[in-house]
Protein backbone atom coordinates (compact mmCIF):
# COMPACT_ATOMS: atom_id res chain seq x y z
CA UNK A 1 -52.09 -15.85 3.66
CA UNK A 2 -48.51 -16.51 4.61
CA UNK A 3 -46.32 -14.56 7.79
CA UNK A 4 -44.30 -12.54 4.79
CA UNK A 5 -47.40 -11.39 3.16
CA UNK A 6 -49.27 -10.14 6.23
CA UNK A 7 -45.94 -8.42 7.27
CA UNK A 8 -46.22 -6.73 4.01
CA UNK A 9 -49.44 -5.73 3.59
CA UNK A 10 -49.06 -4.01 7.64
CA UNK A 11 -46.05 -2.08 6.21
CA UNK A 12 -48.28 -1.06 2.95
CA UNK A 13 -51.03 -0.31 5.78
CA UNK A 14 -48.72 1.41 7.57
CA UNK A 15 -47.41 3.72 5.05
CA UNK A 16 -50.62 4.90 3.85
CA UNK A 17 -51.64 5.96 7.22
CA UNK A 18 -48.20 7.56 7.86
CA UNK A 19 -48.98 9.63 3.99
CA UNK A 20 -52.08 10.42 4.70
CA UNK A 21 -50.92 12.50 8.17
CA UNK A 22 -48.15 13.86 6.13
CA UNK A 23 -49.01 17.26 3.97
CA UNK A 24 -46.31 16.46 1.64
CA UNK A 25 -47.28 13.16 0.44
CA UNK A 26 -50.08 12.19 -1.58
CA UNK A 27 -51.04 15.67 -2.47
CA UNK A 28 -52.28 16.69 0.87
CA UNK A 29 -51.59 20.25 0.31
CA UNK A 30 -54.64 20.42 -2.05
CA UNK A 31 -56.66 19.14 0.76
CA UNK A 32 -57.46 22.75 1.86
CA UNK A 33 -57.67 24.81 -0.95
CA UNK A 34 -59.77 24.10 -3.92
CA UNK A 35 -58.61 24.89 -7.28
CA UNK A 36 -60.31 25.75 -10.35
CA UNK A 37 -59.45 26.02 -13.86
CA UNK A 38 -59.43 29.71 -14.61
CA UNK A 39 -57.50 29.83 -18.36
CA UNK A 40 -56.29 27.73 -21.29
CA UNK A 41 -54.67 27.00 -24.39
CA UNK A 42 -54.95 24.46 -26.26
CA UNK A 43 -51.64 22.95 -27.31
CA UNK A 44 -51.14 22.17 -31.11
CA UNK A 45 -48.26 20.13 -33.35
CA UNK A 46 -46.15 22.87 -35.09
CA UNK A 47 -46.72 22.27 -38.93
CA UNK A 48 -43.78 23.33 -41.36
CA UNK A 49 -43.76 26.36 -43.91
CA UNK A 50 -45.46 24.53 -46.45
CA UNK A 51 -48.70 24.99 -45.09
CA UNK A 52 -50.98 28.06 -45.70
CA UNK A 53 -50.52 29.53 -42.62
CA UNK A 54 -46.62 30.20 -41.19
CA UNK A 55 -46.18 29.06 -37.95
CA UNK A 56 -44.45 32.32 -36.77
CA UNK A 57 -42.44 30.52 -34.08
CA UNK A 58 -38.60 30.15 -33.99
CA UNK A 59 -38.17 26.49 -35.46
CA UNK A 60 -35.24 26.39 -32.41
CA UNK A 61 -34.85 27.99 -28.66
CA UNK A 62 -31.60 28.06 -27.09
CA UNK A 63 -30.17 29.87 -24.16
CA UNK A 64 -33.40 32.45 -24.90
CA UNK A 65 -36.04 33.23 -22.26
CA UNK A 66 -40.04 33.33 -23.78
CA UNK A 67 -42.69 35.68 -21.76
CA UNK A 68 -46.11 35.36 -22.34
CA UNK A 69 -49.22 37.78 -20.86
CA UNK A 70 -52.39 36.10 -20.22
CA UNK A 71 -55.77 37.21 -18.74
CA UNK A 72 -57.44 34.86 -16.39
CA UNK A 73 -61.04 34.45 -15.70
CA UNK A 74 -61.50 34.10 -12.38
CA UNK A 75 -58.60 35.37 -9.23
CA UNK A 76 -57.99 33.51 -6.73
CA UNK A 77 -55.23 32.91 -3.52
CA UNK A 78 -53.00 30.44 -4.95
CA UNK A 79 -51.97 29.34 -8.48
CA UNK A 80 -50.45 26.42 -10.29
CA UNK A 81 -49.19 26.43 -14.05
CA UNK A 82 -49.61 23.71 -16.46
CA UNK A 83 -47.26 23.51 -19.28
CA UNK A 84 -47.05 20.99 -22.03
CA UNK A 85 -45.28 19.14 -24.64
CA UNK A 86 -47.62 17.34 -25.96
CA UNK A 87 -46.66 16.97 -29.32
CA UNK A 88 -42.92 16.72 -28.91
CA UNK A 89 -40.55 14.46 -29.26
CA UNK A 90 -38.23 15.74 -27.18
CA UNK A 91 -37.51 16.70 -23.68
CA UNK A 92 -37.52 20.71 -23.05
CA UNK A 93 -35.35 21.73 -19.84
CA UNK A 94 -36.35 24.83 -18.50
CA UNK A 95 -35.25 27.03 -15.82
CA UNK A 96 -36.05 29.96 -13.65
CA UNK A 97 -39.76 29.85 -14.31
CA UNK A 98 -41.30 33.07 -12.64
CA UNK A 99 -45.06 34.54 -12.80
CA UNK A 100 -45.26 38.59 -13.09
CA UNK A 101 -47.74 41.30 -12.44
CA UNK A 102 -47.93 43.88 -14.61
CA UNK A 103 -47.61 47.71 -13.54
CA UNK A 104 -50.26 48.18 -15.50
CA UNK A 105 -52.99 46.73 -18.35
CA UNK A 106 -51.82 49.48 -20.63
CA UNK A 107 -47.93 47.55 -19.86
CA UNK A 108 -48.37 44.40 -19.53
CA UNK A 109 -44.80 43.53 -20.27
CA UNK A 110 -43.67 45.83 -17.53
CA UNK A 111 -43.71 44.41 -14.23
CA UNK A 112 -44.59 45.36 -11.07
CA UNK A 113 -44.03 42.05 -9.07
CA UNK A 114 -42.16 38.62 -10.38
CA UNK A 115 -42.24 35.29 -8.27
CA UNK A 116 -40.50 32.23 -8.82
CA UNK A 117 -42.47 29.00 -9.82
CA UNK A 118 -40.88 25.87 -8.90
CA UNK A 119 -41.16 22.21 -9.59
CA UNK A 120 -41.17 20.17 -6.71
CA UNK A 121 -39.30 22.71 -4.86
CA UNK A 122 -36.75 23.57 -7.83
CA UNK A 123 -36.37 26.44 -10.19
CA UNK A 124 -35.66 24.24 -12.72
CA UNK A 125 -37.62 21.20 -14.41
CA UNK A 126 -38.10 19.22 -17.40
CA UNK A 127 -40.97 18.85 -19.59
CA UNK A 128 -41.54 15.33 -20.87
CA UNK A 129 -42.05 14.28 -24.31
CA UNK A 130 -45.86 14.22 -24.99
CA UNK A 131 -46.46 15.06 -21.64
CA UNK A 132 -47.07 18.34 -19.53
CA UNK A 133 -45.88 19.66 -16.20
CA UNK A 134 -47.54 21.12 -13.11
CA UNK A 135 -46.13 23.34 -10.98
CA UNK A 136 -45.70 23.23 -7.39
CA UNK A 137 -48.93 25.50 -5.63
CA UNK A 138 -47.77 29.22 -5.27
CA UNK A 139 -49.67 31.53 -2.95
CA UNK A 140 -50.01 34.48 -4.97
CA UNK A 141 -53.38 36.61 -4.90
CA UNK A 142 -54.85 36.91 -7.97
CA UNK A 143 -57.34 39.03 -9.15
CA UNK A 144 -60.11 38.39 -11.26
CA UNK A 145 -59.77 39.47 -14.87
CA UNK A 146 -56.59 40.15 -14.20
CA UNK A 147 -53.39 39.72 -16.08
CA UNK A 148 -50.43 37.60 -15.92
CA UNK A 149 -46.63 37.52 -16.80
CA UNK A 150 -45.01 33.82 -17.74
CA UNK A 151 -41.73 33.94 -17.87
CA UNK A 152 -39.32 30.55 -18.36
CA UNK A 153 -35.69 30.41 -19.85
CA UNK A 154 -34.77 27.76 -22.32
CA UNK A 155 -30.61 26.78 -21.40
CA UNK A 156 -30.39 23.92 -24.32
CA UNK A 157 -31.43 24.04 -27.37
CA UNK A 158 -34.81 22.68 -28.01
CA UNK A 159 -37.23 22.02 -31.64
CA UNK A 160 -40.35 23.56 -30.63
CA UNK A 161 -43.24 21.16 -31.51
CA UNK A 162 -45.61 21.93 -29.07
CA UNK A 163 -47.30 25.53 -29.48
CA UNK A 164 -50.95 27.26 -29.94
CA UNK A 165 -50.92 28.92 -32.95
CA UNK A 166 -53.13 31.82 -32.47
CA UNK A 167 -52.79 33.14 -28.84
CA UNK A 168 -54.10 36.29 -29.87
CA UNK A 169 -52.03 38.30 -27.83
CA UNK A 170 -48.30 39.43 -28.76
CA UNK A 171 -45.49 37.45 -26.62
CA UNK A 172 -41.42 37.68 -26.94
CA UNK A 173 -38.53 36.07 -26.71
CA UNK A 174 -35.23 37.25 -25.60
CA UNK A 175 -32.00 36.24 -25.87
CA UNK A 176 -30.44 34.92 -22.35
CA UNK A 177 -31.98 34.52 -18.83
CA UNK A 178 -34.19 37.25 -18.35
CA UNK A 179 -36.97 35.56 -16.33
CA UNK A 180 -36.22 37.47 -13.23
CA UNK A 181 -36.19 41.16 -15.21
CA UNK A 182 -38.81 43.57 -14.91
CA UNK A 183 -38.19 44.81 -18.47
CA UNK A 184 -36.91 42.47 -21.46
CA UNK A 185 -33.89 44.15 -22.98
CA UNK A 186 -32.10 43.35 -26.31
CA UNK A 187 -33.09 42.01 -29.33
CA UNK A 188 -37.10 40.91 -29.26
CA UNK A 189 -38.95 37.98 -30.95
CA UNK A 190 -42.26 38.77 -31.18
CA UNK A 191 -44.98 36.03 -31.85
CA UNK A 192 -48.97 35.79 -31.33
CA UNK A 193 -48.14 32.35 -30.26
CA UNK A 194 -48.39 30.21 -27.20
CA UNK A 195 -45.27 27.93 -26.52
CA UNK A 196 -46.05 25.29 -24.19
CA UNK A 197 -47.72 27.51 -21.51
CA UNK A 198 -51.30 25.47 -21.48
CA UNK A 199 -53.45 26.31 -17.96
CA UNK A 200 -53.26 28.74 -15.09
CA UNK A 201 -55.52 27.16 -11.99
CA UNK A 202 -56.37 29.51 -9.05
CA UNK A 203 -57.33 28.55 -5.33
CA UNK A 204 -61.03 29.77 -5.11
CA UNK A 205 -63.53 27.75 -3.06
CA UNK A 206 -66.86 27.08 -4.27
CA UNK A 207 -65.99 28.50 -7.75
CA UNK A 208 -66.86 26.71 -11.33
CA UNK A 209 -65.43 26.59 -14.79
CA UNK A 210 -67.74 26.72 -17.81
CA UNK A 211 -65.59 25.05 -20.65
CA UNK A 212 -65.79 26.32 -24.44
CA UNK A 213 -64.57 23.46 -27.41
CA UNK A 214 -64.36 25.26 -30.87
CA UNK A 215 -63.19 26.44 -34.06
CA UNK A 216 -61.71 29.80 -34.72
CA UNK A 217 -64.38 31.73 -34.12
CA UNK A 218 -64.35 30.78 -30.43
CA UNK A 219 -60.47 31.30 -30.64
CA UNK A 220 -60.75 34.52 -31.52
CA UNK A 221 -59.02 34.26 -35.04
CA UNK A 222 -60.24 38.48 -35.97
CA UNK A 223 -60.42 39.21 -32.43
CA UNK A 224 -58.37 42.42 -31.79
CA UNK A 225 -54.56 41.77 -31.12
CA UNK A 226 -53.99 42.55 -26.97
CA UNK A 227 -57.32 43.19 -26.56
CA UNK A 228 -59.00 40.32 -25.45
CA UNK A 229 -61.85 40.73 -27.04
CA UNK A 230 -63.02 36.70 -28.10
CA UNK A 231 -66.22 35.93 -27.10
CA UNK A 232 -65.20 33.98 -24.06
CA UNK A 233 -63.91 37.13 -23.05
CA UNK A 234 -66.78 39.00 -22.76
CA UNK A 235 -68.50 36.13 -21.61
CA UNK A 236 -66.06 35.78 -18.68
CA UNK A 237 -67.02 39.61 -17.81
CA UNK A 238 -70.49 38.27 -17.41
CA UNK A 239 -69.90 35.19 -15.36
CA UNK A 240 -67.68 36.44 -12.86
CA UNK A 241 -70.43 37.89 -10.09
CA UNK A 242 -71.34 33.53 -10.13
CA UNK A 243 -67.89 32.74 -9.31
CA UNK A 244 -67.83 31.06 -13.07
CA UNK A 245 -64.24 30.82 -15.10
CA UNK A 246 -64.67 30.88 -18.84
CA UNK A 247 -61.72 28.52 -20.18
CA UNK A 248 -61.32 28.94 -24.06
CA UNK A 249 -60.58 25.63 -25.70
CA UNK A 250 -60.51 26.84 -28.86
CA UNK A 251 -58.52 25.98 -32.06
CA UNK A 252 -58.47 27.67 -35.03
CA UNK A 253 -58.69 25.57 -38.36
CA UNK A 254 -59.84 22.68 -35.86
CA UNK A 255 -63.00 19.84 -36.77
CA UNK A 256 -65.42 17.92 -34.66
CA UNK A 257 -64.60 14.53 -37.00
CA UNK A 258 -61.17 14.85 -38.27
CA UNK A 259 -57.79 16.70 -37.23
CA UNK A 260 -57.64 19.49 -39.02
CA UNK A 261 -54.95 22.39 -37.39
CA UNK A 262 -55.22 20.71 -34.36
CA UNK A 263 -56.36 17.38 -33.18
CA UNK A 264 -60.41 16.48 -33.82
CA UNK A 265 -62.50 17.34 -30.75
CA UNK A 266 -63.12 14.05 -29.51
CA UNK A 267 -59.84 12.92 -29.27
CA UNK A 268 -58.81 16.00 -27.22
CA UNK A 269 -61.78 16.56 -25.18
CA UNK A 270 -60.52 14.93 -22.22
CA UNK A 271 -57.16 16.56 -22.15
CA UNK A 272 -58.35 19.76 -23.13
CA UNK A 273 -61.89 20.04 -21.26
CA UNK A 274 -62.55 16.92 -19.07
CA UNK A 275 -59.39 16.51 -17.06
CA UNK A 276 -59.45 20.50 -16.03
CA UNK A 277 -60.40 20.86 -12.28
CA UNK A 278 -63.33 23.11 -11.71
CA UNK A 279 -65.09 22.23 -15.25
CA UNK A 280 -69.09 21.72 -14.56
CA UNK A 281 -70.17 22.30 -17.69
CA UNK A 282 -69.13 22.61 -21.34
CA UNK A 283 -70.27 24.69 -24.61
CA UNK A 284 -69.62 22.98 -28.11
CA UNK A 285 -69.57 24.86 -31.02
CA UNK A 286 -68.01 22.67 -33.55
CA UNK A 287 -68.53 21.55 -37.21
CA UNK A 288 -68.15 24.19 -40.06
CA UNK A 289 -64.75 23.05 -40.27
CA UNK A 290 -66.16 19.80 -41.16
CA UNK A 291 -68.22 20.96 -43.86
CA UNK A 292 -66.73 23.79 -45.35
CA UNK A 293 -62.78 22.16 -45.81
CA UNK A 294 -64.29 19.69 -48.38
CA UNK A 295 -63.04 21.02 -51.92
CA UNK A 296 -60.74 23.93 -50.32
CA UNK A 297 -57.30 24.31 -50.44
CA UNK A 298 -57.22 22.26 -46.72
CA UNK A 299 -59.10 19.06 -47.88
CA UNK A 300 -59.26 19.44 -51.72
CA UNK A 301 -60.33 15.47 -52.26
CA UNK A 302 -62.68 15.24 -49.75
CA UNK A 303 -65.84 14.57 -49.44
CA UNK A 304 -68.79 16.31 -47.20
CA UNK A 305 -69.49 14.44 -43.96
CA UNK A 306 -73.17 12.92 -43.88
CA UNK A 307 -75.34 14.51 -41.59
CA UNK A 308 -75.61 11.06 -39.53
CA UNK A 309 -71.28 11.15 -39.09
CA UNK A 310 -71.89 14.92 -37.89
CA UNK A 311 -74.67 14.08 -35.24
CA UNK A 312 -72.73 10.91 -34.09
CA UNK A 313 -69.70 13.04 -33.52
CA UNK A 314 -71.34 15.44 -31.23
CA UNK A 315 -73.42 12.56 -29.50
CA UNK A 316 -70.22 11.40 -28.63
CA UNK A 317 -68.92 14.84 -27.01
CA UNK A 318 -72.45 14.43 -25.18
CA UNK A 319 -71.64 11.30 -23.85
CA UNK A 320 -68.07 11.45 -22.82
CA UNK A 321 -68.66 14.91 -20.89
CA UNK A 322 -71.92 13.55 -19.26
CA UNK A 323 -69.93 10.46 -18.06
CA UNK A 324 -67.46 12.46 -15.98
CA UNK A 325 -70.50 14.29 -14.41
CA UNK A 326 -70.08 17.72 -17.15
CA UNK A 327 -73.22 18.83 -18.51
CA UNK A 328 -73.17 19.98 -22.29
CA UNK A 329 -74.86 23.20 -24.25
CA UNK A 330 -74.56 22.96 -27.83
CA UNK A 331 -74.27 25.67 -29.96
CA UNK A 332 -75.74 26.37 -33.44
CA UNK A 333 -73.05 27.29 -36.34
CA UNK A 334 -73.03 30.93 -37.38
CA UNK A 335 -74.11 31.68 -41.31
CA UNK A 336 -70.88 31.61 -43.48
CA UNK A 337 -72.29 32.74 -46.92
CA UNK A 338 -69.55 34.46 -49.09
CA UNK A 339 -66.54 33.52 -46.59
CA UNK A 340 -63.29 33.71 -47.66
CA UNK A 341 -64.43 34.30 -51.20
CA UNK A 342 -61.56 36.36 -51.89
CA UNK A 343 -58.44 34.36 -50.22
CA UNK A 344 -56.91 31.21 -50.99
CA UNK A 345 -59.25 28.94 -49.48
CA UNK A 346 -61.87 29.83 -52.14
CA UNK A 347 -64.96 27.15 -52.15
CA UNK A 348 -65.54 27.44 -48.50
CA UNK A 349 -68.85 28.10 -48.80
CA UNK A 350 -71.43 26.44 -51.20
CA UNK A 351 -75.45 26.18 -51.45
CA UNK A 352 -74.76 22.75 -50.24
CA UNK A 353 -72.77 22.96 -47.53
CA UNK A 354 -74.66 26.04 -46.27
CA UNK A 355 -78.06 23.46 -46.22
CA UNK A 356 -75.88 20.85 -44.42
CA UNK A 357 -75.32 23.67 -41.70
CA UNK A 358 -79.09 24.45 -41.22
CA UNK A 359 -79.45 20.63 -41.33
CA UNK A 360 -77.34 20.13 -38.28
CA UNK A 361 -78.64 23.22 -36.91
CA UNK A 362 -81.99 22.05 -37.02
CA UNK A 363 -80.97 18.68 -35.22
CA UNK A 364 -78.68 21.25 -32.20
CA UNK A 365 -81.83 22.46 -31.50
CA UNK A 366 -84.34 20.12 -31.63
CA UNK A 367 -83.28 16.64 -30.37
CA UNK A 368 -82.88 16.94 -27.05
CA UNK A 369 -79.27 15.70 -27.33
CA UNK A 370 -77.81 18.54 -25.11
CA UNK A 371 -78.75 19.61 -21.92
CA UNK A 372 -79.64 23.38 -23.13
CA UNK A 373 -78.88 25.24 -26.75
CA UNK A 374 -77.69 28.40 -27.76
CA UNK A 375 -78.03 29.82 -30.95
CA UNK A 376 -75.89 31.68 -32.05
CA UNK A 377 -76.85 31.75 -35.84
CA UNK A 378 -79.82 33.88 -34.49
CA UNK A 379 -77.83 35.94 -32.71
CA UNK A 380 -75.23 36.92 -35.21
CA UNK A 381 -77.06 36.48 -38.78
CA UNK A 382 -78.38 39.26 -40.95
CA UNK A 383 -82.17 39.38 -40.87
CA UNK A 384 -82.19 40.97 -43.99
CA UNK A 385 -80.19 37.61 -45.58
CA UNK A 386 -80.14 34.51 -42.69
CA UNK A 387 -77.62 32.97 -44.24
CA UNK A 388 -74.96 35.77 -44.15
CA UNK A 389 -73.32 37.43 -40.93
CA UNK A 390 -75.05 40.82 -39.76
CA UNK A 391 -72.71 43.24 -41.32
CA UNK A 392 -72.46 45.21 -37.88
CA UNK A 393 -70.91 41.71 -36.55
CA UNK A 394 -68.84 40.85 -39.34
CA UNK A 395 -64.77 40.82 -39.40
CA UNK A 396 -64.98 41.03 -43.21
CA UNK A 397 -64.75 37.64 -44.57
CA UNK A 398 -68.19 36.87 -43.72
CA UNK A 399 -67.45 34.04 -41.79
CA UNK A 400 -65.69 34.94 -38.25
CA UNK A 401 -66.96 37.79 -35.83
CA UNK A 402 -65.43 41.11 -35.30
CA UNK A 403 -65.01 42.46 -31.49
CA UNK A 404 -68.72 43.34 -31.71
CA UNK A 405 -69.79 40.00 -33.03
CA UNK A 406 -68.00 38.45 -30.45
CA UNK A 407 -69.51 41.07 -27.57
CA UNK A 408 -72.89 39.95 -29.49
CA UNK A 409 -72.62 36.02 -28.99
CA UNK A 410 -71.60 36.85 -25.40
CA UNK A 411 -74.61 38.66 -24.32
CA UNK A 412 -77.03 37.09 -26.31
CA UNK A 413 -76.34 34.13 -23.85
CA UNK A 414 -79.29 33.64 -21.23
CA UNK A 415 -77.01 33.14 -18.37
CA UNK A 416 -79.64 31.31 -16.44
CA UNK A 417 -78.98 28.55 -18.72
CA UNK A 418 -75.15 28.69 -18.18
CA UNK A 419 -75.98 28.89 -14.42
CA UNK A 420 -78.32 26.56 -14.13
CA UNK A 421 -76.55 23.76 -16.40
CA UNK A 422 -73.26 24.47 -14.14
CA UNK A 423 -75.30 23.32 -10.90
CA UNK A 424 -76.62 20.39 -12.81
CA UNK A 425 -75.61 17.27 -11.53
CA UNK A 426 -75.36 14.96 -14.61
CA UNK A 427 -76.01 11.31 -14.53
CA UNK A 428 -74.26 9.51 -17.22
CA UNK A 429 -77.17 8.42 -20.00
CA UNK A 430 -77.12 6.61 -23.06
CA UNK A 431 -78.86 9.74 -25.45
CA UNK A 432 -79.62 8.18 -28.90
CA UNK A 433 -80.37 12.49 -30.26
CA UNK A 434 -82.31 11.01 -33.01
């Protein structure tokens, strides 16, 4: 090794040690709080009027300021907020990014308390394309259950391409800056939306996340509008005394195999599950999507997946989750006979797809694939008719839970499992699930 290189390797050597003392380099003010994941959404590409379902978003923001409510799991001392542009293609500038509390539950728009968020130490930042953006750490106490107020003005005009489609909860947008007001005024936008708002994490030592991936029956798609009332949200009522967040990664219209209204599971699992801090251990409930789109309006020339693609695809969740140390429940698919008989998407349901389901359901609970099961089509199916939804769960299209459906899959969970599979260390195995 010659004189320049050793010189340069002492400064590197040097430099590191000097970062390592310093609390602003190298993340060092994460060193003494721990954060955990505590809500999400997932983000989705906006699709254009054509499809079934509108979009409901403005196709353009400009000089407008979007406020969103959201309900987090688990409180917590400090917070950071994750936003994302995933799927655009263009920058988003935004500015004066502040986090509310609300006066009330009842007024959720009407807040008590606003505090900026900035971005490296600015109020104003810039949102990559295909990437998201963390906030800088803001010590705000949090409660548990609790709502939240994101507010963020848009100065330039923007194409949003970067949303979640059914947030479940009804946001606005106003014209001008009106980040910093207690009450929007003007002219209101209203959308059941998500725009690029994608994770809240709170401080909270010694706290877990239990991850959900599914379909729109874990997004909540006949939940009740401002209620939260999916079953992750009852399910987050029952895991807070263990310190457990309940992060919904939910999509409605989305597949295990193939992108559907969102991108197929394995191809987001990492960004949407894996890569959250806090996540121990994840629930999949995935693949009537895959089956029932065949022959619909959705996927009208395709053809069923095989059992063997359906088992690989989950095997593949299995593995990827077990890899980064996650341990994985799977989840039986709910009975579906006679959905959305009556809508466009007629052919949804068919004796053979409905055998394909208790095929696969068969496998979820028998081959040892996952680390525990639930099963949920014995929770919410008639016993009268097992293939059909318990009318005293159904939404009415005999395929998606109502709010007592979705109160039903939450506390038909054995929460030992959850609890013990969270405190699972997982070793990384080769599972063949055969």
């Amino acid at each position: 090794m010659n004189k320049n290189v050793n010189i340069n390797l002492s400064r590197i050597i040097g430099a590191i040690i000097l970062s390592v003392n310093s609390p602003t380099l190298f993340g060092q003010e994460h060193l003494n709080t721990e954060f955990v994941t505590t809500w999400t959404a997932s983000p989705q590409a906006v699709w254009d009027d054509s499809f079934i379902f509108p979009p409901n978003i403005p196709k353009l923001l400009e000089d407008q300021t979007v406020r969103q409510a959201i309900k987090v799991s688990l409180g917590g001392d400090k917070i950071q907020i994750e936003l994302s542009n995933a799927h655009g293609d263009s920058a988003v500038n935004l500015r004066s990014v502040t986090v509310g509390i609300p006066i009330s539950s009842e007024h959720s728009y009407a807040l008590n308390k606003i505090v900026n968020v900035t971005f490296d130490g600015k109020q104003s930042a810039t949102i990559l394309p295909g990437s998201s953006l963390l906030s800088d750490e803001l010590t705000l106490a949090v409660d548990d259950l609790s709502e939240l107020v994101i507010s963020f003005y848009i100065p330039d005009r923007v194409k949003v391409e970067t949303f979640h489609w059914d947030g479940r909860q009804t946001n606005y947008i106003a014209s001008g800056n009106q980040a910093q007001s207690q009450n929007l005024s003007g002219e209101l936008y209203e959308t059941t939306a998500r725009l690029f708002v994608s994770g809240i994490y709170v401080g909270r030592q010694g706290a877990t996340t239990l991850a959900v991936i599914g379909d729109s029956i874990t997004d909540g798609a006949t939940a009740s509008l401002n209620k939260n009332a999916r079953w992750t949200d009852f399910l987050a009522k029952r895991l807070k005394p263990l310190d457990m967040a309940v992060i919904n990664a939910g999509i409605s219209g989305a597949r295990l195999l193939s992108d559907g209204m969102g991108s197929n599971a394995i191809s987001r699992l990492q960004r949407d599950v894996l890569s959250k801090p806090g996540v121990s251990s994840l629930i999949v409930l995935l693949g009537i999507n895959d089956i029932s789109w065949p022959g619909t309006l959705f996927a009208p020339d395709q053809e069923l997946p095989d059992i063997e693609q359906l088992k690989a695809g989950l095997i593949q969740l299995v593995r990827q989750a077990h890899l980064q140390g996650v341990s994985v429940i799977g989840a039986t698919l709910p009975p579906f006979e006679g959905a959305l008989q009556d809508t466009p998407i007629k052919h949804y349901y068919s004796d053979a797809k409905n055998q394909l389901r208790l095929t696969l359901n068969d496998w979820i609970k028998n081959s040892l694939a996952f680390d525990e099961v639930i099963d949920f089509d014995s929770i919410l199916r008639d016993p009268k008719d097992v293939n059909r939804i318990n009318p005293a769960y159904d939404s009415g299209d005999h395929l998606h839970p109502g709010d007592a459906g979705n109160k039903a899959m939450a506390y038909g969970i054995e929460i030992k499992k959850l609890n013990d599979t969270s405190q699972k260390k997982v070793k990384y195995q080769t599972k063949r699930g055969n």
